[in-house]
Structure formats: structure tokens, C-alpha cells
PDB file of C-alpha atoms and ligand atoms in Angstrom:
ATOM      1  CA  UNK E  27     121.961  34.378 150.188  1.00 46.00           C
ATOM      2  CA  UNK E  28     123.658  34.399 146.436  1.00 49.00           C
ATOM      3  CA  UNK E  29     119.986  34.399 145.064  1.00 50.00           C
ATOM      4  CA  UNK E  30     119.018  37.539 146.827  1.00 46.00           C
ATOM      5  CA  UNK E  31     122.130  38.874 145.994  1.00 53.00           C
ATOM      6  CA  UNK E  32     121.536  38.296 141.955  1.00 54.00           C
ATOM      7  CA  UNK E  33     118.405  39.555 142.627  1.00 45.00           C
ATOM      8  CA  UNK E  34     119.359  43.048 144.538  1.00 46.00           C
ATOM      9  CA  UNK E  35     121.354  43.696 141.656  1.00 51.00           C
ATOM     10  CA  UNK E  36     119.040  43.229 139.456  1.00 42.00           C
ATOM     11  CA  UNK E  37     116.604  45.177 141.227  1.00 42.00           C
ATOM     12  CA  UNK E  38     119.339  48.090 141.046  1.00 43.00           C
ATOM     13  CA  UNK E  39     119.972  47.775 138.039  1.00 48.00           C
ATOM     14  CA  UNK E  40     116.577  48.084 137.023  1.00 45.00           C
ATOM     15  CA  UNK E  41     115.860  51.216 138.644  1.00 40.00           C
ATOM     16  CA  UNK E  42     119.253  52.678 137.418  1.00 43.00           C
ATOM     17  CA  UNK E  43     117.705  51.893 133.868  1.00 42.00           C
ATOM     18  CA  UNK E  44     114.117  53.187 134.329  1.00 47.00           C
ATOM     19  CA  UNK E  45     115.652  56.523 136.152  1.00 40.00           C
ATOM     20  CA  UNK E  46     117.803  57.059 132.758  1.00 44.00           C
ATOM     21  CA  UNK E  47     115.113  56.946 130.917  1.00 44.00           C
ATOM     22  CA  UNK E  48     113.089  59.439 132.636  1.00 41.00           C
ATOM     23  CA  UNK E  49     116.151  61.476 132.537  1.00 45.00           C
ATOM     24  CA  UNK E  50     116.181  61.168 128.749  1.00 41.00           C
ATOM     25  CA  UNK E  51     112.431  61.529 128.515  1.00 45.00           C
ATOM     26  CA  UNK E  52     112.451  64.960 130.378  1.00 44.00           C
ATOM     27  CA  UNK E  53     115.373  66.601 128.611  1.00 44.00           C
ATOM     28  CA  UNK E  54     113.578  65.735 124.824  1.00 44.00           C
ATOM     29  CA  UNK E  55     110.640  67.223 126.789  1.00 42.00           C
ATOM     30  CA  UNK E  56     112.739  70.677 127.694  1.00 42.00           C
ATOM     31  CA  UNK E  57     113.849  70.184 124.223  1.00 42.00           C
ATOM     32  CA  UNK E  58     110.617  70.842 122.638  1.00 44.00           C
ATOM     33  CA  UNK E  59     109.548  73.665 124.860  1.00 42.00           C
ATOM     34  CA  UNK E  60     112.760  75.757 123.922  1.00 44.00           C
ATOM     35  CA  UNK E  61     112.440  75.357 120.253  1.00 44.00           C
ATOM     36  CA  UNK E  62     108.920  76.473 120.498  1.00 44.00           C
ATOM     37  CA  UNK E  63     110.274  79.745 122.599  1.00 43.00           C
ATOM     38  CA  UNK E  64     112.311  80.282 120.277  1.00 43.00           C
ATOM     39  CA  UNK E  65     110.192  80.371 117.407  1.00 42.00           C
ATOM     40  CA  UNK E  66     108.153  82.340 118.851  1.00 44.00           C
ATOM     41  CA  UNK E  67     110.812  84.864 119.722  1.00 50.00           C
ATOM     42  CA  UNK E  68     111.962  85.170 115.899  1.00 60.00           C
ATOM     43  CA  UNK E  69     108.780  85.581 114.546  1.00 77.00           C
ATOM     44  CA  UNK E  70     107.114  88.974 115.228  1.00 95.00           C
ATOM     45  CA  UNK E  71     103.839  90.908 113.976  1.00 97.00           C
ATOM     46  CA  UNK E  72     102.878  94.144 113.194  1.00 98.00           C
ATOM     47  CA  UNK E  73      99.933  95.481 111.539  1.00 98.00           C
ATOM     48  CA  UNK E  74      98.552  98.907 110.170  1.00 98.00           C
ATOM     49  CA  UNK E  75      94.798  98.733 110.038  1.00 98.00           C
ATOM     50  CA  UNK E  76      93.982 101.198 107.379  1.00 98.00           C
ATOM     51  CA  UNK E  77      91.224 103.232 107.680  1.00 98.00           C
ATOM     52  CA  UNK E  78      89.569 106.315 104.923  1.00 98.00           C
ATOM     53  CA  UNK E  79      91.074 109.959 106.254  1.00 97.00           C
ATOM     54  CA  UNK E  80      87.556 111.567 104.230  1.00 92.00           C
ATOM     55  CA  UNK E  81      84.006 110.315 105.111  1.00 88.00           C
ATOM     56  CA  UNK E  82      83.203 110.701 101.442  1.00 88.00           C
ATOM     57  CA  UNK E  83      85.874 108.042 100.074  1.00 90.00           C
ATOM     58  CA  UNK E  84      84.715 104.603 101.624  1.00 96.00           C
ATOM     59  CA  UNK E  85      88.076 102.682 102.210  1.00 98.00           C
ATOM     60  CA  UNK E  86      89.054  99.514 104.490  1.00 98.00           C
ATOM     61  CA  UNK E  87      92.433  97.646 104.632  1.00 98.00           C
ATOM     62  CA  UNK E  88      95.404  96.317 106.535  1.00 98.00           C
ATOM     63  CA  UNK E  89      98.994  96.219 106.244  1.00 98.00           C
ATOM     64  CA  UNK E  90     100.013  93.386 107.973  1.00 98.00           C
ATOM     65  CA  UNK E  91     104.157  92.408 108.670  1.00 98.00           C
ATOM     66  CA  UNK E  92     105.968  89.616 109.860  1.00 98.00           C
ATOM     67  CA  UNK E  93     109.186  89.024 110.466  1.00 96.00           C
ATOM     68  CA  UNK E  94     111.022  85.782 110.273  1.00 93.00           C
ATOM     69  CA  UNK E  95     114.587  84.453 109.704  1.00 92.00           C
ATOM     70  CA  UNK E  96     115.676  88.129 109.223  1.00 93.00           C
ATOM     71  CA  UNK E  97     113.463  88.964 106.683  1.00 97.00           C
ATOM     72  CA  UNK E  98     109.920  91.020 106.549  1.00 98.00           C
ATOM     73  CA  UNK E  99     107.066  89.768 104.894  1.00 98.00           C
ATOM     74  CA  UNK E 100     104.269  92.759 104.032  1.00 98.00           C
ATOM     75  CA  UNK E 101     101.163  91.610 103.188  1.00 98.00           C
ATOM     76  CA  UNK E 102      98.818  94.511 101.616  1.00 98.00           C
ATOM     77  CA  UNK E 103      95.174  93.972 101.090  1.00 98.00           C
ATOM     78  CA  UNK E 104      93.095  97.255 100.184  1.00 98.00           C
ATOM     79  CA  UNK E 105      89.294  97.534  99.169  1.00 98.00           C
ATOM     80  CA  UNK E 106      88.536 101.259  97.666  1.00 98.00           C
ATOM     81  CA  UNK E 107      85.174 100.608  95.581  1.00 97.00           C
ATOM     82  CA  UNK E 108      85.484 104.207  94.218  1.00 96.00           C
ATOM     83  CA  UNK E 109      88.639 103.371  92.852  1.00 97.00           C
ATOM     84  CA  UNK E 110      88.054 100.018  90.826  1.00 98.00           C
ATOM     85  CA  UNK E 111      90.213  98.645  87.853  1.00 98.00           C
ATOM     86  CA  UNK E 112      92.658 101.840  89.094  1.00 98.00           C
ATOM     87  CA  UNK E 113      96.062 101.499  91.030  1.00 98.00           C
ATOM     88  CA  UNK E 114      96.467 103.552  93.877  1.00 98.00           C
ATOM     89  CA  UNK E 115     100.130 104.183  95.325  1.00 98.00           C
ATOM     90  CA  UNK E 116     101.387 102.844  99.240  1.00 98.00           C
ATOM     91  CA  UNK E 117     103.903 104.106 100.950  1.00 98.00           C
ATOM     92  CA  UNK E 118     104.926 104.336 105.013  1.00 98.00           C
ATOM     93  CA  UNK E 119     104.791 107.730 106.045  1.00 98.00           C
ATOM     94  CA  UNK E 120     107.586 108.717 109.154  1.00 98.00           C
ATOM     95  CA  UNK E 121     105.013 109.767 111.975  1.00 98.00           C
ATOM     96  CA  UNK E 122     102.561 107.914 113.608  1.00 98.00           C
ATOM     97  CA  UNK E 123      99.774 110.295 112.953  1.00 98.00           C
ATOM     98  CA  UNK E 124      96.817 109.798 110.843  1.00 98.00           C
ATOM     99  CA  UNK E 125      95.296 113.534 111.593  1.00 97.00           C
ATOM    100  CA  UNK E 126      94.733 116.206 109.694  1.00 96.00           C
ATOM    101  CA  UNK E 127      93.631 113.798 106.744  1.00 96.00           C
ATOM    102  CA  UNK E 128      96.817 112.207 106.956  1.00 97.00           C
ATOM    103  CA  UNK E 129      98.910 115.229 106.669  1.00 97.00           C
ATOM    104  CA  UNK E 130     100.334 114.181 110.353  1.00 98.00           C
ATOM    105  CA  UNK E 131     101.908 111.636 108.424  1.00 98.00           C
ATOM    106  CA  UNK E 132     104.136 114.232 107.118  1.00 98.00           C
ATOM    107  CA  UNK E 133     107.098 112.917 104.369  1.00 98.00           C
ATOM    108  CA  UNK E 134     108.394 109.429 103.666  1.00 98.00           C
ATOM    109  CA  UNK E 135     109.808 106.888 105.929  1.00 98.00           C
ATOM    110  CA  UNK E 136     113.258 107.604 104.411  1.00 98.00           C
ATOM    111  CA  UNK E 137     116.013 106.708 107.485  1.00 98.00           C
ATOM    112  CA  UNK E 138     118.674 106.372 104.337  1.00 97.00           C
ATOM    113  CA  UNK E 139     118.578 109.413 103.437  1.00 97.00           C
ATOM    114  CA  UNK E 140     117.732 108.474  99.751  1.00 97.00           C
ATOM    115  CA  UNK E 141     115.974 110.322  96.908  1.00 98.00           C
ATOM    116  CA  UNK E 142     112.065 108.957  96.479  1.00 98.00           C
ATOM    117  CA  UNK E 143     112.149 105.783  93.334  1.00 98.00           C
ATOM    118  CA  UNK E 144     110.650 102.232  92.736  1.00 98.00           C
ATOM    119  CA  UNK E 145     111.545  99.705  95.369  1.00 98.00           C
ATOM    120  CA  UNK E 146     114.685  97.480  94.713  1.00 96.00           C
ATOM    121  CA  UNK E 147     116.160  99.706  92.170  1.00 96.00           C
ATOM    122  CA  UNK E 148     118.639 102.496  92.206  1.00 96.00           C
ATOM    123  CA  UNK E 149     117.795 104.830  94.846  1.00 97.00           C
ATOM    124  CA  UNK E 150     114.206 104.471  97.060  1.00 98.00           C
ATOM    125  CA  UNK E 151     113.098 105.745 100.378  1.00 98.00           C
ATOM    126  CA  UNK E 152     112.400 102.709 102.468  1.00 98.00           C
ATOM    127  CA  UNK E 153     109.068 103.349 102.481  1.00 98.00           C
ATOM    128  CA  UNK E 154     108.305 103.171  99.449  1.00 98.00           C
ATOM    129  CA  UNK E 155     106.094 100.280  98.541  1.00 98.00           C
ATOM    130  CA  UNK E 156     104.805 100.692  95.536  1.00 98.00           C
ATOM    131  CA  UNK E 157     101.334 100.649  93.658  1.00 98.00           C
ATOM    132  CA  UNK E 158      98.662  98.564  94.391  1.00 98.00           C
ATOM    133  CA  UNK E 159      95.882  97.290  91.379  1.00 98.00           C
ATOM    134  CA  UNK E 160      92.630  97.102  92.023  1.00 98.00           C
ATOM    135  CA  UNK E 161      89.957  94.799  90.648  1.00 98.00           C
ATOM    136  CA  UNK E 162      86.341  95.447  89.328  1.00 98.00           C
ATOM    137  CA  UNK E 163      85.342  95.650  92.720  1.00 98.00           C
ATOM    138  CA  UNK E 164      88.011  97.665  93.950  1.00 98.00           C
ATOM    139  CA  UNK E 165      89.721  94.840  95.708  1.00 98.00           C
ATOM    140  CA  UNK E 166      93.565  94.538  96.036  1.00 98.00           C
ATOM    141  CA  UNK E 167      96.646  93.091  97.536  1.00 98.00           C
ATOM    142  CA  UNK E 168     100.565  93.268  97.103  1.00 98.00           C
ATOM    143  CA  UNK E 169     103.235  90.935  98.821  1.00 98.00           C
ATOM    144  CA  UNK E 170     107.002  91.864  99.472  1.00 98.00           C
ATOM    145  CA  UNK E 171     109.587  90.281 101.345  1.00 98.00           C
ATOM    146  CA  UNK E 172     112.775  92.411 102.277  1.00 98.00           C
ATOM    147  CA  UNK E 173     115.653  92.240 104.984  1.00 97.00           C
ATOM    148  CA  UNK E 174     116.031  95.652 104.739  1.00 97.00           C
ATOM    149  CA  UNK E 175     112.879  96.127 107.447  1.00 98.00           C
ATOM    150  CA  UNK E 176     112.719  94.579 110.734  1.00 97.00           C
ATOM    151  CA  UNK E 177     110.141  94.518 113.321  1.00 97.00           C
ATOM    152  CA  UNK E 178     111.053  96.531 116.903  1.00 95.00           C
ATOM    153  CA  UNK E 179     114.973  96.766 115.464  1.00 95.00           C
ATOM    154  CA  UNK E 180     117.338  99.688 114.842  1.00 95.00           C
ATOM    155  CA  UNK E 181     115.498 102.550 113.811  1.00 95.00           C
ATOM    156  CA  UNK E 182     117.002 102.939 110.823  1.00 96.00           C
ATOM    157  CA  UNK E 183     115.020  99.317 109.848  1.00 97.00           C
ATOM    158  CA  UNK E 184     112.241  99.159 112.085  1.00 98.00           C
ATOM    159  CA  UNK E 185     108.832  99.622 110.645  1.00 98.00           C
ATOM    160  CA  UNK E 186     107.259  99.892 113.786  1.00 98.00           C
ATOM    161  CA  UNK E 187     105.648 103.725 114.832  1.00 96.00           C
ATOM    162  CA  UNK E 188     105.102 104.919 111.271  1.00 98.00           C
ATOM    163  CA  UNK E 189     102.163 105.130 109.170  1.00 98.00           C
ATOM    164  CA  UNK E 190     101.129 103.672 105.849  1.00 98.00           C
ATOM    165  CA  UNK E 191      99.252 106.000 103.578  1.00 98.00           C
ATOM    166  CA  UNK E 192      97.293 104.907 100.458  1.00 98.00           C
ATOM    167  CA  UNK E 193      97.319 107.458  98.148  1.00 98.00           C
ATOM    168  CA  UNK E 194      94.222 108.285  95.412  1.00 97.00           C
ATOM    169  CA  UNK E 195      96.665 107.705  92.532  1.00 98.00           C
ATOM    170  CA  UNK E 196     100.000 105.802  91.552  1.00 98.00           C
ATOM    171  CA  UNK E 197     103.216 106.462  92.293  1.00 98.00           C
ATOM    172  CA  UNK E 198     105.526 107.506  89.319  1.00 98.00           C
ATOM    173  CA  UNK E 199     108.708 106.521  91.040  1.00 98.00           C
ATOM    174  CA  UNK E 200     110.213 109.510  89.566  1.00 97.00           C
ATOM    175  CA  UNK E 201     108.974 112.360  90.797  1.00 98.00           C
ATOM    176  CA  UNK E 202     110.248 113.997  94.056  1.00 98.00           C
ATOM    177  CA  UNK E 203     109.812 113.820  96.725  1.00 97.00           C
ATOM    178  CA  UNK E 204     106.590 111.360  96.600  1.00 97.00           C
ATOM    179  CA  UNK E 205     105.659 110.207  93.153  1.00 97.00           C
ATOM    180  CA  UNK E 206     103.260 112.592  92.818  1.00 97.00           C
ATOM    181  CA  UNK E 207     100.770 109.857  93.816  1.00 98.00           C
ATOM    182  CA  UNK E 208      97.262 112.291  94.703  1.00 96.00           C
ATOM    183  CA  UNK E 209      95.596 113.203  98.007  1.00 97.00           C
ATOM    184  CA  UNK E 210      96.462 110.720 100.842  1.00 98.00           C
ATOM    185  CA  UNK E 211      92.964 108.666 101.160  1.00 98.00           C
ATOM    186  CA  UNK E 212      93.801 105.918 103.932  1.00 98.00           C
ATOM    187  CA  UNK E 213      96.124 105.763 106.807  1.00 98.00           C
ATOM    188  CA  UNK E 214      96.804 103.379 109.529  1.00 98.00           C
ATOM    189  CA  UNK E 215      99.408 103.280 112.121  1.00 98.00           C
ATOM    190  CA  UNK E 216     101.924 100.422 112.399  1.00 98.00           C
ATOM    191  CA  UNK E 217     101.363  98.573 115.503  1.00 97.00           C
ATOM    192  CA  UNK E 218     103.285  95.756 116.918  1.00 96.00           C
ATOM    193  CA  UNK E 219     100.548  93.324 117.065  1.00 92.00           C
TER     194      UNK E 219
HETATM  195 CU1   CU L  48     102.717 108.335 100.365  1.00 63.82          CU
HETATM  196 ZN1   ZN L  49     109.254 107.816  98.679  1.00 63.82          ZN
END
């Protein structure tokens, strides 16, 4: 009787072990599945694919943006054969309207109210990117990182519903109110992607 005592106890205690373990082994396994949620959740897309506004001006290129731990990452890539070993200016435009040659565009993306300058100093639209070189075979790319953008935020930050615009020139950051940059040659709406 004492030796099938020892041994219910054991047997108890046994199962009391193996069920905390499963325990354990299921919450690491809820553990995993909300980190990946959450990353997920902080890290959002958007992307402009950028297309030529005159069929006499061959031009590809996207704008792509992604936002993580509060910050915006723009990645620019451009090909504009026409245009090689010249810099051509970027900027986003306020409406989401290519048309009319990219005149739907209308103005800068300027929810600051600020005069139009070179990004990071003094005073600069929010949409102004900058120029953009391009290589012997009209190839180019620019990277920026701000927290001044988000992705689907406040409207005075988010980049989402506006247009880029590549222009056929560079951007003086002086003159106002665009840089007198040249004739708006691509456009491509931000879309959350
Ligand atoms: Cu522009
Ligand atoms: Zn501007």
C-alpha cells in the first residue's frame, strides 16, 4: 500500500512537471508571434513608381519609403538616358495627380508653411529632396533618412497621397518657390504599398 502510494505521487508529480512545461513552452511560443506582429506593425511601405509625363523623354523610377523606429527611410533610384552625367532635381509635389504633365501636381508638399531651400538647413518645404546625379548611362539613386516624415501619420508628416516629381534640371535651393529646377519630366504617386 506505501509503495503505490510513493508511486501515485510520483506519478503526480510527474504530470504536474510535464504540464509546466508545456505551459512554459506555449507562452515563449505566444512570445514569438507578438514580437513578429509587432514588427510588422512598426514597419510600413510606401512607394511612388515614377513614370515620364512626355512620350518623347524616356524615364523609369521609384521612390520607395519605409518607416521604422520613427524614422523614414527614402530610397530614390531614377534612370533618364537623355539626361546622363546631369543632375536632375526631386521633390514631392502636394496632390496626388500626375495629369496635365504633372501640372496636377501643383506646388510643394510644404505642410510647415516654410519658404522653398536645401533639406536640413535653414528653412525647406518638406518636400524638398534634393538633386539626384546621374551616371554615363543616366542611372541614379539618393538615400535619406528623416523623422520629420511618417508613413499614414498626421498630415502634417505623412508622405502618403502626394506625388514625387523629377524635374529636367537641379534645384538651386534658393530660388522661390521651387528652385527653378525645369519642366516636371516624371511623376508618380505615393502609395502605401
Ligand atoms: Cu518639384
Ligand atoms: Zn520646395
Amino acid at each position: 500500500m506505501k509503495k503505490i502510494k510513493q508511486l501515485t505521487s510520483i506519478v503526480t508529480m510527474f504530470l504536474v512537471g510535464s504540464l509546466f512545461f508545456i505551459a512554459c513552452n506555449n507562452a515563449d511560443k505566444n512570445k514569438d508571434t507578438a514580437n513578429t506582429e509587432a514588427t510588422t506593425t512598426e514597419s510600413a511601405h510606401a512607394v511612388a513608381t515614377l513614370n515620364a509625363t512626355m512620350p518623347d523623354t524616356t524615364l523609369t523610377g521609384t521612390a520607395d519609403f519605409v518607416a521604422q523606429d520613427g524614422k523614414v527611410k527614402l530610397t530614390v533610384t531614377l534612370s533618364i538616358p537623355a539626361l546622363k552625367n546631369k543632375s536632375v532635381a526631386v521633390h514631392i509635389h502636394d496632390m496626388a495627380d500626375c495629369g496635365d504633365m504633372g501640372k496636377g501636381a501643383h506646388g510643394h508638399w510644404n505642410p510647415t508653411n516654410q519658404q522653398h531651400g536645401k533639406w536640413g538647413t535653414g528653412s525647406f518645404h518638406l518636400g524638398d529632396i534634393g538633386n539626384v546625379s546621374l551616371d554615363s548611362t543616366g542611372k541614379g539613386t539618393l538615400q535619406m533618412e528623416t523623422d520629420l516624415w511618417t508613413i499614414g501619420g498626421d498630415a502634417k508628416t505623412n508622405v502618403l497621397n502626394h506625388s514625387i516629381i523629377v524635374h529636367s534640371g537641379m534645384d538651386d535651393f534658393t530660388s522661390q518657390p521651387a528652385g527653378n529646377a525645369g519642366s516636371r519630366i516624371g511623376c508618380g504617386v505615393i502609395e502605401k504599398k
